[in-house]
């Protein structure tokens, strides 16, 4: 309303007649612009009618005394003013307007807890540059694709701790992910059960209709004070769906350099059976990935599965500008009426 009042106050500005102004309008009745095609026909009919009504006065003059005067053109000014008036009426009837559409989106959201292994074996380089950095990279991309979901972060090796509570502040969460390193937890080992318990504790009071846990690990449960199966059953009791991702290749995998700078290989072991059982108890899915591309594909698949329905409201704010051109039309009509009462309309043609 304030914008419309401001536009009305500046109706006398010549900017309303700039081509760029007209190109920015939406028109409620654009079909009325065809009326401009009738103007030449109207002029022709008017001219023929004027000729039929014109009275000739016989005057004897010497040809050399007959001269054309530019002042005779002044008689056309009222007609031109009237044509401008008609044109402005057509523009006003076409109803120029601008519409701003505001879209509000919302969703009930999903609570998601990322549970990431940061044990020593995550330094293995079968992923580039290593398993942990590959996991951090896909976690960032996963978060970037979410909308109004709350996401938390748990890291673990020999112990587990909550790196971030459930939050929708994705920038802050990204900083927490960037800060993940192998020295966050001093105790060695892989406490899968403890990590599930910590993540469940963070989510147990959530009232979200959908709660999801994504566990990413490359080893066996070798530490912690709770069995992984027991922890998975506890999570399931709180209606938490669990996806498990086993990261790493089978057999010998590259792990650092030896004394002579040559690539060192170690034997990779992974308790795939336990991770499968955890996913089964949590009514989720188990995935085994052996390179960066496969890991990214799994996160994209989970992202697709765990999408809340996005709802939206659309608000249309329409501002009409026809009063501006109607006011200009009135001005030109009054101007035309005034000229019709002056000598300008009575200038004789030679």
XYZ file of C-alpha atoms in Angstrom:
350
model
C 0.000 0.000 0.000
C 2.843 2.366 0.867
C 4.477 1.701 -2.516
C 1.214 2.386 -4.334
C 0.727 5.669 -2.488
C 4.297 6.680 -3.288
C 3.775 5.903 -6.989
C 0.525 7.918 -7.009
C 2.294 10.885 -5.436
C 4.840 10.884 -8.289
C 2.343 10.366 -11.085
C 3.442 13.571 -12.859
C 6.947 12.186 -13.516
C 7.801 11.711 -17.199
C 9.509 8.423 -16.271
C 6.098 6.751 -16.644
C 6.423 7.157 -20.421
C 9.850 5.560 -20.780
C 9.900 2.296 -22.809
C 11.669 0.460 -19.974
C 8.792 1.362 -17.647
C 6.227 -0.196 -19.982
C 8.362 -3.320 -20.431
C 8.338 -3.909 -16.665
C 4.545 -3.954 -16.420
C 2.205 -6.913 -16.481
C -1.058 -6.087 -18.250
C -4.466 -7.225 -17.003
C -6.222 -6.550 -20.347
C -3.525 -6.593 -23.053
C -6.116 -7.285 -25.781
C -7.176 -3.624 -25.543
C -3.914 -2.609 -27.222
C -5.549 -3.671 -30.499
C -7.574 -0.478 -30.123
C -4.473 1.415 -31.270
C -5.022 -0.125 -34.706
C -8.341 1.742 -34.900
C -6.721 5.157 -34.426
C -5.521 5.502 -38.074
C -9.035 4.513 -39.220
C -10.511 7.073 -36.858
C -8.182 9.772 -38.264
C -9.164 8.881 -41.831
C -12.890 9.038 -41.056
C -12.399 12.327 -39.234
C -10.476 13.814 -42.158
C -13.151 12.759 -44.681
C -15.894 14.125 -42.440
C -13.999 17.415 -42.060
C -13.658 17.778 -45.826
C -17.358 17.212 -46.343
C -18.208 19.919 -43.833
C -15.556 22.363 -45.015
C -16.877 25.593 -46.519
C -14.930 27.304 -49.278
C -14.838 31.078 -49.473
C -14.282 32.470 -52.990
C -11.625 35.203 -52.828
C -9.848 36.738 -55.819
C -6.097 36.931 -55.083
C -3.036 37.314 -57.198
C -1.007 34.037 -57.194
C 2.126 35.820 -55.942
C 0.163 36.965 -52.863
C -0.743 33.359 -51.927
C 1.830 32.228 -49.396
C 2.012 29.240 -47.027
C 2.514 30.029 -43.340
C 3.965 27.639 -40.741
C 1.474 29.025 -38.262
C -1.236 27.103 -40.082
C 0.165 23.908 -38.514
C -0.963 25.106 -35.112
C -4.496 24.041 -35.952
C -3.411 20.383 -35.658
C -2.277 20.715 -32.037
C -5.743 20.149 -30.502
C -6.176 16.996 -32.618
C -2.794 15.653 -31.511
C -3.635 16.394 -27.881
C -6.915 14.519 -28.295
C -5.097 11.510 -29.769
C -2.750 11.479 -26.770
C -5.794 11.547 -24.494
C -7.330 8.544 -26.306
C -4.008 6.651 -26.157
C -3.722 7.204 -22.413
C -7.290 5.969 -21.916
C -6.375 2.767 -23.784
C -3.250 2.291 -21.637
C -5.271 2.828 -18.453
C -7.957 0.344 -19.564
C -5.243 -2.236 -20.339
C -4.486 -1.928 -16.618
C -0.713 -1.857 -16.114
C 0.384 -3.515 -12.877
C 3.276 -5.154 -11.100
C 2.981 -8.357 -9.101
C 5.396 -9.462 -6.416
C 5.047 -13.122 -5.464
C 6.329 -14.212 -2.067
C 6.831 -17.912 -1.431
C 7.036 -19.300 2.089
C 8.344 -22.848 2.391
C 8.281 -25.077 5.406
C 8.545 -28.718 6.336
C 8.038 -30.768 9.471
C 11.717 -31.657 9.173
C 13.779 -34.712 10.034
C 16.237 -35.201 12.879
C 19.459 -36.732 11.583
C 22.514 -37.759 13.583
C 25.797 -38.354 11.744
C 27.995 -40.848 13.614
C 31.547 -40.810 12.191
C 34.459 -43.094 13.030
C 37.727 -41.189 13.638
C 39.838 -44.147 14.737
C 43.408 -44.555 13.496
C 42.378 -46.838 10.645
C 40.399 -43.962 9.083
C 43.792 -42.614 7.972
C 44.058 -45.433 5.420
C 44.431 -44.038 1.916
C 42.245 -46.335 -0.180
C 40.007 -43.220 -0.260
C 41.445 -39.892 -1.350
C 43.090 -38.278 0.504
C 42.052 -40.724 3.247
C 38.900 -42.298 4.654
C 38.159 -39.582 7.204
C 38.573 -36.673 4.799
C 36.375 -38.462 2.259
C 33.707 -38.926 4.954
C 33.905 -35.274 5.960
C 33.549 -34.188 2.335
C 30.359 -36.188 1.677
C 28.957 -35.088 5.065
C 29.331 -31.424 4.030
C 27.574 -32.068 0.726
C 24.828 -34.018 2.463
C 24.161 -31.152 4.882
C 24.139 -28.603 2.057
C 21.243 -30.468 0.424
C 18.980 -30.456 3.478
C 16.115 -28.047 4.188
C 15.025 -27.190 7.751
C 16.204 -30.543 9.102
C 18.020 -30.712 12.412
C 21.358 -32.460 12.114
C 23.763 -33.495 14.860
C 27.237 -35.009 14.916
C 28.863 -37.742 17.011
C 32.489 -38.842 16.570
C 34.141 -41.890 18.068
C 37.258 -43.979 18.266
C 38.079 -45.648 21.635
C 35.372 -43.426 23.163
C 32.419 -41.521 21.745
C 31.290 -37.976 22.304
C 28.769 -35.565 20.857
C 30.512 -33.071 18.607
C 27.300 -31.139 17.867
C 23.716 -31.395 19.156
C 20.818 -31.438 16.711
C 20.818 -28.066 14.998
C 19.549 -26.344 11.858
C 22.527 -23.968 11.881
C 24.291 -25.611 8.953
C 27.135 -23.091 8.879
C 28.041 -23.908 12.470
C 27.697 -27.610 11.752
C 30.052 -27.223 8.812
C 32.642 -25.679 11.127
C 32.305 -28.644 13.499
C 32.894 -31.035 10.598
C 35.922 -29.067 9.407
C 37.377 -29.345 12.907
C 37.187 -33.141 13.034
C 40.668 -34.670 13.395
C 42.248 -37.838 14.713
C 43.463 -36.192 17.911
C 39.973 -35.250 19.160
C 39.900 -38.517 21.152
C 43.087 -39.860 22.706
C 41.876 -43.363 23.513
C 42.413 -45.813 20.660
C 39.997 -48.412 19.382
C 36.548 -48.422 17.779
C 33.610 -47.974 20.162
C 30.692 -48.541 17.787
C 28.237 -49.445 20.575
C 29.120 -46.354 22.612
C 28.702 -44.117 19.564
C 25.196 -45.466 18.964
C 24.338 -44.928 22.630
C 25.585 -41.306 22.619
C 23.672 -40.555 19.409
C 20.514 -42.152 20.834
C 20.832 -40.088 23.995
C 20.929 -36.931 21.843
C 17.807 -37.979 19.940
C 15.670 -39.679 22.581
C 13.785 -36.512 23.546
C 13.164 -35.485 19.949
C 9.489 -35.219 18.994
C 10.230 -35.323 15.259
C 8.117 -37.768 13.277
C 11.256 -39.057 11.568
C 14.571 -39.725 13.338
C 17.540 -41.046 11.407
C 21.040 -42.135 12.373
C 23.838 -42.582 9.810
C 26.749 -44.651 11.163
C 29.982 -44.641 9.187
C 32.790 -46.962 10.327
C 35.643 -49.018 8.912
C 36.331 -51.485 11.724
C 35.234 -53.892 14.418
C 33.826 -52.910 17.789
C 36.976 -53.073 19.955
C 36.223 -50.547 22.714
C 33.426 -48.983 24.717
C 31.191 -50.245 27.479
C 28.085 -51.226 25.495
C 27.538 -53.898 22.894
C 26.599 -52.553 19.392
C 23.558 -54.843 19.093
C 22.235 -53.730 22.476
C 22.807 -50.091 21.517
C 20.980 -50.628 18.211
C 17.990 -52.150 20.021
C 17.928 -49.172 22.350
C 17.899 -46.782 19.363
C 15.124 -48.782 17.724
C 13.069 -48.464 20.909
C 13.108 -44.693 20.349
C 11.972 -45.182 16.715
C 15.349 -44.203 15.305
C 16.095 -45.560 11.831
C 19.735 -46.581 11.383
C 21.764 -46.574 8.173
C 25.195 -48.213 8.436
C 28.029 -47.608 5.988
C 31.076 -49.882 5.978
C 33.931 -47.918 4.489
C 37.070 -49.538 3.071
C 38.337 -52.180 0.683
C 38.973 -55.806 1.532
C 42.536 -57.093 1.830
C 45.696 -55.017 1.732
C 45.234 -51.267 1.626
C 47.752 -48.386 1.522
C 48.576 -46.834 4.902
C 51.335 -44.219 4.975
C 55.018 -44.653 4.034
C 57.761 -46.876 5.330
C 61.288 -45.785 6.358
C 62.393 -45.610 2.715
C 59.379 -43.553 1.564
C 57.632 -46.456 -0.066
C 53.866 -46.996 0.294
C 53.098 -49.258 3.218
C 50.225 -51.727 3.004
C 48.201 -53.171 5.875
C 45.535 -55.855 6.036
C 42.063 -54.360 6.341
C 39.467 -56.092 8.537
C 35.853 -55.072 9.076
C 32.974 -56.626 10.990
C 30.422 -56.381 8.211
C 28.062 -58.795 9.944
C 27.578 -56.536 12.967
C 26.967 -53.454 10.826
C 24.376 -55.382 8.816
C 22.674 -56.483 12.015
C 22.608 -52.908 13.348
C 20.913 -51.674 10.150
C 18.428 -54.534 10.294
C 17.480 -53.774 13.895
C 17.170 -50.073 13.057
C 14.935 -50.781 10.013
C 17.459 -49.046 7.789
C 19.956 -50.143 5.151
C 23.531 -51.426 5.141
C 26.011 -50.211 2.505
C 29.579 -51.252 1.712
C 31.689 -48.655 -0.127
C 35.225 -48.969 -1.459
C 35.970 -45.564 -3.000
C 34.999 -41.886 -2.865
C 32.439 -42.108 -5.645
C 30.606 -45.027 -4.038
C 30.531 -43.229 -0.678
C 29.075 -40.111 -2.275
C 26.454 -42.193 -4.106
C 25.328 -43.783 -0.832
C 24.859 -40.408 0.846
C 22.913 -39.180 -2.181
C 20.697 -42.259 -1.929
C 20.054 -41.699 1.788
C 19.387 -38.035 1.070
C 16.757 -39.102 -1.471
C 15.146 -41.609 0.910
C 15.009 -39.252 3.894
C 13.345 -36.186 2.423
C 10.445 -34.523 4.204
C 7.658 -33.109 2.069
C 8.274 -29.414 1.470
C 5.082 -27.359 1.635
C 4.676 -23.782 0.516
C 2.378 -20.777 0.644
C 2.347 -18.241 -2.160
C 1.343 -14.625 -1.584
C 0.696 -12.305 -4.515
C 0.957 -8.560 -3.949
C -0.378 -6.715 -7.004
C 0.010 -2.949 -7.470
C -2.093 -1.201 -10.144
C -0.701 1.758 -12.085
C -3.689 2.613 -14.258
C -4.625 5.623 -12.023
C -1.385 7.312 -13.090
C -2.228 7.141 -16.807
C -5.856 8.029 -16.099
C -4.701 11.229 -14.385
C -2.484 12.062 -17.353
C -5.468 11.415 -19.653
C -7.575 13.897 -17.665
C -4.803 16.501 -17.921
C -4.606 16.130 -21.704
C -8.402 16.178 -22.014
C -8.621 19.470 -20.094
C -5.774 20.847 -22.184
C -7.657 19.840 -25.353
C -10.838 21.513 -24.111
C -8.902 24.679 -23.387
C -7.314 24.751 -26.865
C -10.685 24.235 -28.494
C -11.719 27.565 -26.992
C -8.706 29.484 -28.271
C -7.558 30.870 -31.584
C -5.363 27.826 -32.200
C -8.314 25.781 -33.487
C -9.307 28.584 -35.832
C -6.037 29.162 -37.633
C -6.858 29.289 -41.313
C -5.203 27.046 -43.862
C -3.821 28.764 -46.906
